[in-house]
Coordinates of C-alpha atoms in Angstrom, one line a residue:
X1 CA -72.0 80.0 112.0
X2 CA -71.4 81.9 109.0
X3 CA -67.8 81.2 109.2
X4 CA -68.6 77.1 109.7
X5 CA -70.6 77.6 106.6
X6 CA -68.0 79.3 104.8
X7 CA -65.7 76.5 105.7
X8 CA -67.5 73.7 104.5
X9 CA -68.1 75.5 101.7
X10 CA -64.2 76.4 100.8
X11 CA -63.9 72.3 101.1
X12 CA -66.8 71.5 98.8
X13 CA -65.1 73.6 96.2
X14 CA -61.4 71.7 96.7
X15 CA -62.6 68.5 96.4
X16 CA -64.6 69.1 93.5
X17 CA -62.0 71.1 92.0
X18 CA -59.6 67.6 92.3
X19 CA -62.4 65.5 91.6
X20 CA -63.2 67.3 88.4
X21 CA -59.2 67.3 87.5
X22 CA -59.3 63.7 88.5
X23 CA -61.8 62.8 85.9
X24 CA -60.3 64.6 82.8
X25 CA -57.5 62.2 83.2
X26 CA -57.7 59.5 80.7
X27 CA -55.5 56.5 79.5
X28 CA -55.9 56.3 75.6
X29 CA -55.2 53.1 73.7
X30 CA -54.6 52.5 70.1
X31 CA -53.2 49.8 67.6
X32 CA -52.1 50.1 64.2
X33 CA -54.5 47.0 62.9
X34 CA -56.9 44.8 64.0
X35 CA -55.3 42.1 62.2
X36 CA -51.7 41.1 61.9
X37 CA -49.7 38.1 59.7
X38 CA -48.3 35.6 62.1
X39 CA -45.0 36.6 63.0
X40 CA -45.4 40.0 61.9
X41 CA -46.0 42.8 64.8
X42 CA -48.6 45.8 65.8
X43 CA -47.8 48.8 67.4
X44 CA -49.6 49.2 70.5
X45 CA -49.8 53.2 71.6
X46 CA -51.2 55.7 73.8
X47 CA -51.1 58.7 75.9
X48 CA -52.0 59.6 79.5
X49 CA -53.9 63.0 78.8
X50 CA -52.7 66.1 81.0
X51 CA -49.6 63.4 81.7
X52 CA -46.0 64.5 81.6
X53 CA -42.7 62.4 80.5
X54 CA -41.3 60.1 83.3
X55 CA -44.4 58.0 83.9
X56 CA -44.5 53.9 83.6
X57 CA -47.4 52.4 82.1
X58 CA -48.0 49.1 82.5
X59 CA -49.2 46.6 79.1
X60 CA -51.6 44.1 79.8
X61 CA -52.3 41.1 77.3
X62 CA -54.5 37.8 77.5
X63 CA -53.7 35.7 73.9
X64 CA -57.0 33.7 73.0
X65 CA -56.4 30.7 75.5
X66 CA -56.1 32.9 78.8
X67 CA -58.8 34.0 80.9
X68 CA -57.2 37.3 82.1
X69 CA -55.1 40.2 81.0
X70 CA -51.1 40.1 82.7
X71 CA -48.7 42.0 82.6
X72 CA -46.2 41.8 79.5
X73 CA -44.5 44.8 79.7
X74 CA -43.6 48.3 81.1
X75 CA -43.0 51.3 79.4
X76 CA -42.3 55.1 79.8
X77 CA -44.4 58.0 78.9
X78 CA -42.7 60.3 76.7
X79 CA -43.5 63.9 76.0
X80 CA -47.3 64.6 76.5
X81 CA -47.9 61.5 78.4
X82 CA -47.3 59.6 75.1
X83 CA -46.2 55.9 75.2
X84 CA -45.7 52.8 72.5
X85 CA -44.9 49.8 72.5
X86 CA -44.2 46.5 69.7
X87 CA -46.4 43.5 70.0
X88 CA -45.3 40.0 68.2
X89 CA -49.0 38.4 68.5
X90 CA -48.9 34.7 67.9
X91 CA -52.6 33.8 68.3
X92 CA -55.7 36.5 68.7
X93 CA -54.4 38.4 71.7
X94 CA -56.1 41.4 73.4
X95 CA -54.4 44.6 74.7
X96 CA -55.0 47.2 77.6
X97 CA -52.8 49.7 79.3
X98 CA -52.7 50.8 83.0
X99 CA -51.3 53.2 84.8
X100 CA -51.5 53.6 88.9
X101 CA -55.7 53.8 88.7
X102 CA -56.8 54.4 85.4
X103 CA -57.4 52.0 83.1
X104 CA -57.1 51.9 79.1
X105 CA -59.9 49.9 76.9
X106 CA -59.1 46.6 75.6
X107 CA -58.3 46.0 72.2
X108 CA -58.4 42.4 70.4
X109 CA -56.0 41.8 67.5
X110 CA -56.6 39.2 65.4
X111 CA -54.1 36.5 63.7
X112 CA -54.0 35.5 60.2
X113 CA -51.6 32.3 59.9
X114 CA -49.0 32.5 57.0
X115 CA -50.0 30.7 53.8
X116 CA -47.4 30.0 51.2
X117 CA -47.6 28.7 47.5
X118 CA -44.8 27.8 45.0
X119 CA -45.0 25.3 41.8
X120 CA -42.1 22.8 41.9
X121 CA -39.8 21.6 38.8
X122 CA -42.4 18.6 38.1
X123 CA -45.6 21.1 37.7
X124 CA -47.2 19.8 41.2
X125 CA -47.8 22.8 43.7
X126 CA -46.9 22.8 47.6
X127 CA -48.8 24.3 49.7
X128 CA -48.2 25.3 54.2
X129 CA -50.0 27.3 56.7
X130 CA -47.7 28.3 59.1
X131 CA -48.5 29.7 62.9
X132 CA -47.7 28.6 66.8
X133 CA -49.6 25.4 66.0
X134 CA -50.4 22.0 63.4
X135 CA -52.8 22.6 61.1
X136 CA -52.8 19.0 60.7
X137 CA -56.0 18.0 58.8
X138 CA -57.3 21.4 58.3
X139 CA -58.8 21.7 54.5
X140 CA -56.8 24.2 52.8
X141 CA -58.4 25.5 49.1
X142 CA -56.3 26.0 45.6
X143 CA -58.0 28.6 43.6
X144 CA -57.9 29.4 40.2
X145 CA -58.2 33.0 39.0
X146 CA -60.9 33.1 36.6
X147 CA -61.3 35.3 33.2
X148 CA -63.1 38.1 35.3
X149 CA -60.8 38.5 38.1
X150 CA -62.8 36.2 40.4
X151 CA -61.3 33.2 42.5
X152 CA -62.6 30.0 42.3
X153 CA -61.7 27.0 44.3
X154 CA -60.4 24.0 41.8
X155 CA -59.5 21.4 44.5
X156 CA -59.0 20.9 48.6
X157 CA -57.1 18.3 50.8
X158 CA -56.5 17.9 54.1
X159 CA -52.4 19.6 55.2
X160 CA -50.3 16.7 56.5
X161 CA -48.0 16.1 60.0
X162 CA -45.8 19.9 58.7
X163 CA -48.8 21.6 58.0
X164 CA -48.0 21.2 54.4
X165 CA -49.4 19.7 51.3
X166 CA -48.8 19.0 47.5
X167 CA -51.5 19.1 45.1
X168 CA -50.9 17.9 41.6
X169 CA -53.6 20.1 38.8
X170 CA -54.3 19.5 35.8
X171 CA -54.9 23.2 35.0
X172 CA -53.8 25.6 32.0
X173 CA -51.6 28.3 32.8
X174 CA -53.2 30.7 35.6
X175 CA -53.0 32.2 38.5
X176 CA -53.1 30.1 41.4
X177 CA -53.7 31.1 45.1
X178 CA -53.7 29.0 48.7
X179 CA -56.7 29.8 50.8
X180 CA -57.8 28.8 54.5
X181 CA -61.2 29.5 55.8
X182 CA -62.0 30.9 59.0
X183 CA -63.9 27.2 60.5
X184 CA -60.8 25.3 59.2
X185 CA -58.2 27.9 60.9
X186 CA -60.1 26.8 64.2
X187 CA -59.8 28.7 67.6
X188 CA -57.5 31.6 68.2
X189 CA -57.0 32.0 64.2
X190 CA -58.6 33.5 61.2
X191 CA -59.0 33.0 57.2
X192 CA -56.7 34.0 54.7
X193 CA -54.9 33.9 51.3
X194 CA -51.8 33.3 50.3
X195 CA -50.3 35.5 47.2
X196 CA -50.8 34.4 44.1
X197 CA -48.9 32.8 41.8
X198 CA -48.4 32.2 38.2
X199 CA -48.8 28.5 37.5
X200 CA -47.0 27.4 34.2
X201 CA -49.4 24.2 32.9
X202 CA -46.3 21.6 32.4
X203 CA -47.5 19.1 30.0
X204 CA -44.3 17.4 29.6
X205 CA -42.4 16.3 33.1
X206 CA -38.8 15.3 33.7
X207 CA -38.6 13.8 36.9
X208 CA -34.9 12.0 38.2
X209 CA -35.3 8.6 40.3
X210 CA -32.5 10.4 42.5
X211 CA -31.4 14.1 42.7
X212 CA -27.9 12.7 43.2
X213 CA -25.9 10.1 41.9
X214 CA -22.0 8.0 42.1
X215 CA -19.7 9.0 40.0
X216 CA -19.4 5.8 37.0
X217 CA -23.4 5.0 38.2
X218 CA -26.7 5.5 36.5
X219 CA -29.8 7.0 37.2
X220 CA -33.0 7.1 35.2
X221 CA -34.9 10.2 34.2
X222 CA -38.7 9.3 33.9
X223 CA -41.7 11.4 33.1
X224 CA -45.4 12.1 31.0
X225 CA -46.4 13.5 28.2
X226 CA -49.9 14.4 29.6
X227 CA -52.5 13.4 27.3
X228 CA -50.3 11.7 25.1
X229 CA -50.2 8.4 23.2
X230 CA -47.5 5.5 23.0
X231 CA -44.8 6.0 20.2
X232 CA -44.2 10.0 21.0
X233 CA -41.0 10.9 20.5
X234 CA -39.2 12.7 23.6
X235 CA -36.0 14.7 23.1
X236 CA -33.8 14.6 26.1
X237 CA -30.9 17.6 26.6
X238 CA -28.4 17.9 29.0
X239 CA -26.2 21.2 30.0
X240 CA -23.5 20.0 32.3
X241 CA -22.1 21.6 35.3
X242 CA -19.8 24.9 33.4
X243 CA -21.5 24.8 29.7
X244 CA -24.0 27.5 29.4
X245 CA -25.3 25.7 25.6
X246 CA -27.6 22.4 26.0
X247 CA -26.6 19.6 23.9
X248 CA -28.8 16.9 22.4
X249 CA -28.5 14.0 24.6
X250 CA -30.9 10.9 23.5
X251 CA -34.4 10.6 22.1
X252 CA -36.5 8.4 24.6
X253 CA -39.9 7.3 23.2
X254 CA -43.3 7.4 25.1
X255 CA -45.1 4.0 26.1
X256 CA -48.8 3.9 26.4
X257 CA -50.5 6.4 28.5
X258 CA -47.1 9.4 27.5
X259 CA -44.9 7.7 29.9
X260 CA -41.5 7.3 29.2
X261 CA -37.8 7.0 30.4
X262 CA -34.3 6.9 29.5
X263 CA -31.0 6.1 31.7
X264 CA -28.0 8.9 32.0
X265 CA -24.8 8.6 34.0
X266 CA -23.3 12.1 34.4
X267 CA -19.8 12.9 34.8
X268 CA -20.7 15.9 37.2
X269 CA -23.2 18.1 37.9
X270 CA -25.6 18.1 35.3
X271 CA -29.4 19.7 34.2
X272 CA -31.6 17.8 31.9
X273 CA -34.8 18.9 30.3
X274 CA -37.0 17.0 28.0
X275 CA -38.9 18.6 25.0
X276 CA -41.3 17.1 22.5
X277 CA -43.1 18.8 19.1
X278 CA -40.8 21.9 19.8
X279 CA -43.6 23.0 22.0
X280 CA -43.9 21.1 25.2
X281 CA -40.7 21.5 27.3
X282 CA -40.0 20.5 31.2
X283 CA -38.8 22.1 33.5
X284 CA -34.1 21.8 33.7
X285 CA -34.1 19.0 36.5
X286 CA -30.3 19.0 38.2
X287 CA -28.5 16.0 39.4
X288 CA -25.9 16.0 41.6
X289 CA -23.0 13.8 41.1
X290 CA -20.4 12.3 44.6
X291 CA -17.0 11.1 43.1
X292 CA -16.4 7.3 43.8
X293 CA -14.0 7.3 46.6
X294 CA -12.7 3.7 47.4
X295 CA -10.8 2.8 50.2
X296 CA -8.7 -0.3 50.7
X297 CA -5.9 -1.9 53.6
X298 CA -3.0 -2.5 51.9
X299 CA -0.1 -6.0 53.0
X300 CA 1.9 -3.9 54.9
X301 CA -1.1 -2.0 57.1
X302 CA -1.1 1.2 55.4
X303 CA -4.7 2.5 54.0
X304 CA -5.0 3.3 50.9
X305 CA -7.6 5.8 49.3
X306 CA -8.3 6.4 46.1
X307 CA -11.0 9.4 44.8
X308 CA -12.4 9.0 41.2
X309 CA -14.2 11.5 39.4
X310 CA -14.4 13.5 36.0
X311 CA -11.2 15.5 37.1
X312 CA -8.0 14.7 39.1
X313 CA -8.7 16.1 42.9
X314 CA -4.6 16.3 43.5
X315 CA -3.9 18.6 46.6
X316 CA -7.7 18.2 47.5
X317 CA -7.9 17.1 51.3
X318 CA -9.0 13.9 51.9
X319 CA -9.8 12.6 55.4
X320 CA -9.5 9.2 57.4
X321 CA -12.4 8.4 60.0
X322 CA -12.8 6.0 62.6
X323 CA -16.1 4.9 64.1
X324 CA -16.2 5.6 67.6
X325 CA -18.6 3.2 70.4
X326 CA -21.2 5.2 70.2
X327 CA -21.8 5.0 66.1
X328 CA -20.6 8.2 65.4
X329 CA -17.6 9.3 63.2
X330 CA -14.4 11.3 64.1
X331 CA -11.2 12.4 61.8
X332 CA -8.4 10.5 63.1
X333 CA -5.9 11.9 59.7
X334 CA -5.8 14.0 57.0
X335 CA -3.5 14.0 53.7
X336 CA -3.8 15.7 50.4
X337 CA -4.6 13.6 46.9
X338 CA -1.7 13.3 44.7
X339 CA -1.6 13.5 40.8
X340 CA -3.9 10.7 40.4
X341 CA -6.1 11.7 43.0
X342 CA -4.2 9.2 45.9
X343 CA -3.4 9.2 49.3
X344 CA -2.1 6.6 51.8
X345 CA -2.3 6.9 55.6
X346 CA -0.8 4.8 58.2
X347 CA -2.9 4.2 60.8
X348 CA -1.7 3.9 64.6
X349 CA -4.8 2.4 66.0
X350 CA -6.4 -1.2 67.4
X351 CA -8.8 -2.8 64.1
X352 CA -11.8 -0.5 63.7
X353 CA -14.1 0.2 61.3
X354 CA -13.0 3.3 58.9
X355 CA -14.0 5.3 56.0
X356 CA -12.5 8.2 54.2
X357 CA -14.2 11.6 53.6
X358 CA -14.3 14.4 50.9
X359 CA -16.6 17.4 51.9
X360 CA -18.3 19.3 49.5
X361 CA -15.6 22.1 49.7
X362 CA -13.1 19.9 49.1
X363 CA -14.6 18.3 45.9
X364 CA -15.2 21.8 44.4
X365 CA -17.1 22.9 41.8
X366 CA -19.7 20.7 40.3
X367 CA -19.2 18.0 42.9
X368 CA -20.6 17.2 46.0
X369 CA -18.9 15.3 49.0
X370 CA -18.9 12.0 50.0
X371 CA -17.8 8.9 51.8
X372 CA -16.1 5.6 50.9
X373 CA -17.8 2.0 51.6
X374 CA -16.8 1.2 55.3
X375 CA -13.3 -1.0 55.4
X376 CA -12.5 -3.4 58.8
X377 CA -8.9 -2.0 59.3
X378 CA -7.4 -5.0 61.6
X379 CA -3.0 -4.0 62.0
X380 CA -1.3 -6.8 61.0

């Protein structure tokens, strides 16, 4: 009996001995912040205590939209049991680690969407929230910083179909920031600011009718004097593509309300600005300028293209293209622009429609490519 006893007794103290060992096991769990910028990443760590190297621990996740944790990953334990591993959270998404029967705790990291703010050449400000869905119709905030370092919102509007939207202040020079509340973020998402920015009040506005324009064309430069009157006079200066001094260009004069505009053709690449009382100056505006490339079918069949700009373009490559059934374009021939910027192909084709082409590396510096009008080639 005593030896039964002694038994049951040397059993007792075995399995409490493993059951003991058993419970100072413990999976850890750690992240390196509750919240993360969308598209940025968290670590995700932990350690298997009284672990050793070699072991593979399993990462669970469930992003806001699931209703359980799955498996995302495996890693191995490293010295001490330790593990880690880089999460790319797109929407809130909640962590935990397993490995064989124990069981980490769960973690929740929260996403802040991505809100950008920049002034553009014509003093309006654009503003997007980006993250793994539209914010289309979400209220997003412009802020002003005020005189004791507080924030305080100066308008809102609904973000459009790209999650972006333009507002256009009439503010003094600040600091402006973008902000997005937690209720307009909706589900999965949370609040947040964009940096700020220092917003330059442009009274005066410069504002082209098209950033590019023919070569021998016009185009007309428009803009407001903000709270001015008719009769203003409006200095207009031009620095064209390779001249680093501005020169006087024309003096436009405002109509009622401070508008006012005034018609340029530039020979290439140019920036204009417009300046009144000394004081008030626009933003440089560029426009971009495409030589005139004209293309003709000459008596004997031959094509003949010819490329006009400020310069000659001789041994600049100039292309022939046919249009193929389906609409789109192909390079049937090349040749290289004589002296006078020339160059005659001979086609070997049925009548088509064709064009000739200049890219943008081809027209070089202060230029940008282009196309001819279309020409019915027919072979005679």
């Amino acid at each position: 009996m005593r030896r039964l006893l002694a038994m049951v007794a040397a059993a007792s103290f075995v399995f409490a001995a493993a059951s003991a060992q058993a419970a100072s096991h413990r999976l850890t769990l750690s992240v390196t912040g509750f919240t993360v910028l969308y598209g940025h990443q968290v670590t995700v760590a932990g350690r298997f205590t009284n672990g050793h190297a070699g072991q593979k621990v399993t990462i669970l996740a469930r992003t806001f939209d699931m209703k359980s944790l799955q498996p995302v990953a495996t890693v191995v334990t490293g010295k001490g049991g330790s593990f880690r591993w880089l999460a790319h959270p797109t929407i809130q998404t909640s962590y935990s680690a397993r490995l064989g029967a124990w069981r980490s705790r769960t973690l929740t990291i929260g996403v802040r969407p991505i809100l950008t703010l920049g002034e553009l050449t014509n003093g309006e400000v654009r503003a997007q929230v980006q993250a793994a869905k539209s914010f289309r119709g979400r209220l997003v905030k412009l802020q002003q910083q005020q005189a004791d370092g507080s924030w305080k919102t100066v308008v809102q509007r609904a973000l459009g179909p790209n999650s972006t939207v333009t507002f256009a202040p009439t503010l003094a020079s600040s600091r402006l920031r973008l902000a997005l509340s937690v209720n307009e973020a909706g589900r999965g998402y949370l609040g947040g600011y964009s940096h700020s920015i220092g917003y330059t009040a442009y009274n005066l506005t410069l504002v082209p009718a098209n950033s590019t324009v023919l070569y021998g064309k016009s185009v007309e430069l428009a803009g407001h004097l903000l709270n001015g009157k008719a009769g203003e006079p409006v200095e207009l200066y031009a620095k064209p593509f390779g001249q680093s001094t501005a020169i006087h260009l024309a003096t436009a004069t405002t109509a009622a309300g401070g508008w006012w505009s005034f018609r340029v053709s530039p020979r290439i690449l140019t920036r204009y600005q417009a300046t009144w009382s000394g004081t008030e100056h626009s933003a440089w505006v560029p426009v971009g300028v495409k030589p005139l490339i004209t293309v003709h079918e000459l008596a004997n069949g031959q094509v003949r293209v010819h490329v006009q700009a400020g310069r000659s373009f001789r041994g600049r490559e100039i292309r022939l293209q046919q249009q193929q059934a389906n609409g789109s374009w192909r390079t049937v021939m090349k040749a290289p622009l004589d002296a006078g910027s020339n160059a005659t192909f001979t086609p070997t084709f049925a009548g088509s429609w064709v064009r000739a082409a200049l890219s943008v590396n081809q027209a070089g510096k202060g230029y940008l490519g282009g196309f001819s009008d279309l020409l019915s080639y027919r072979v005679r």
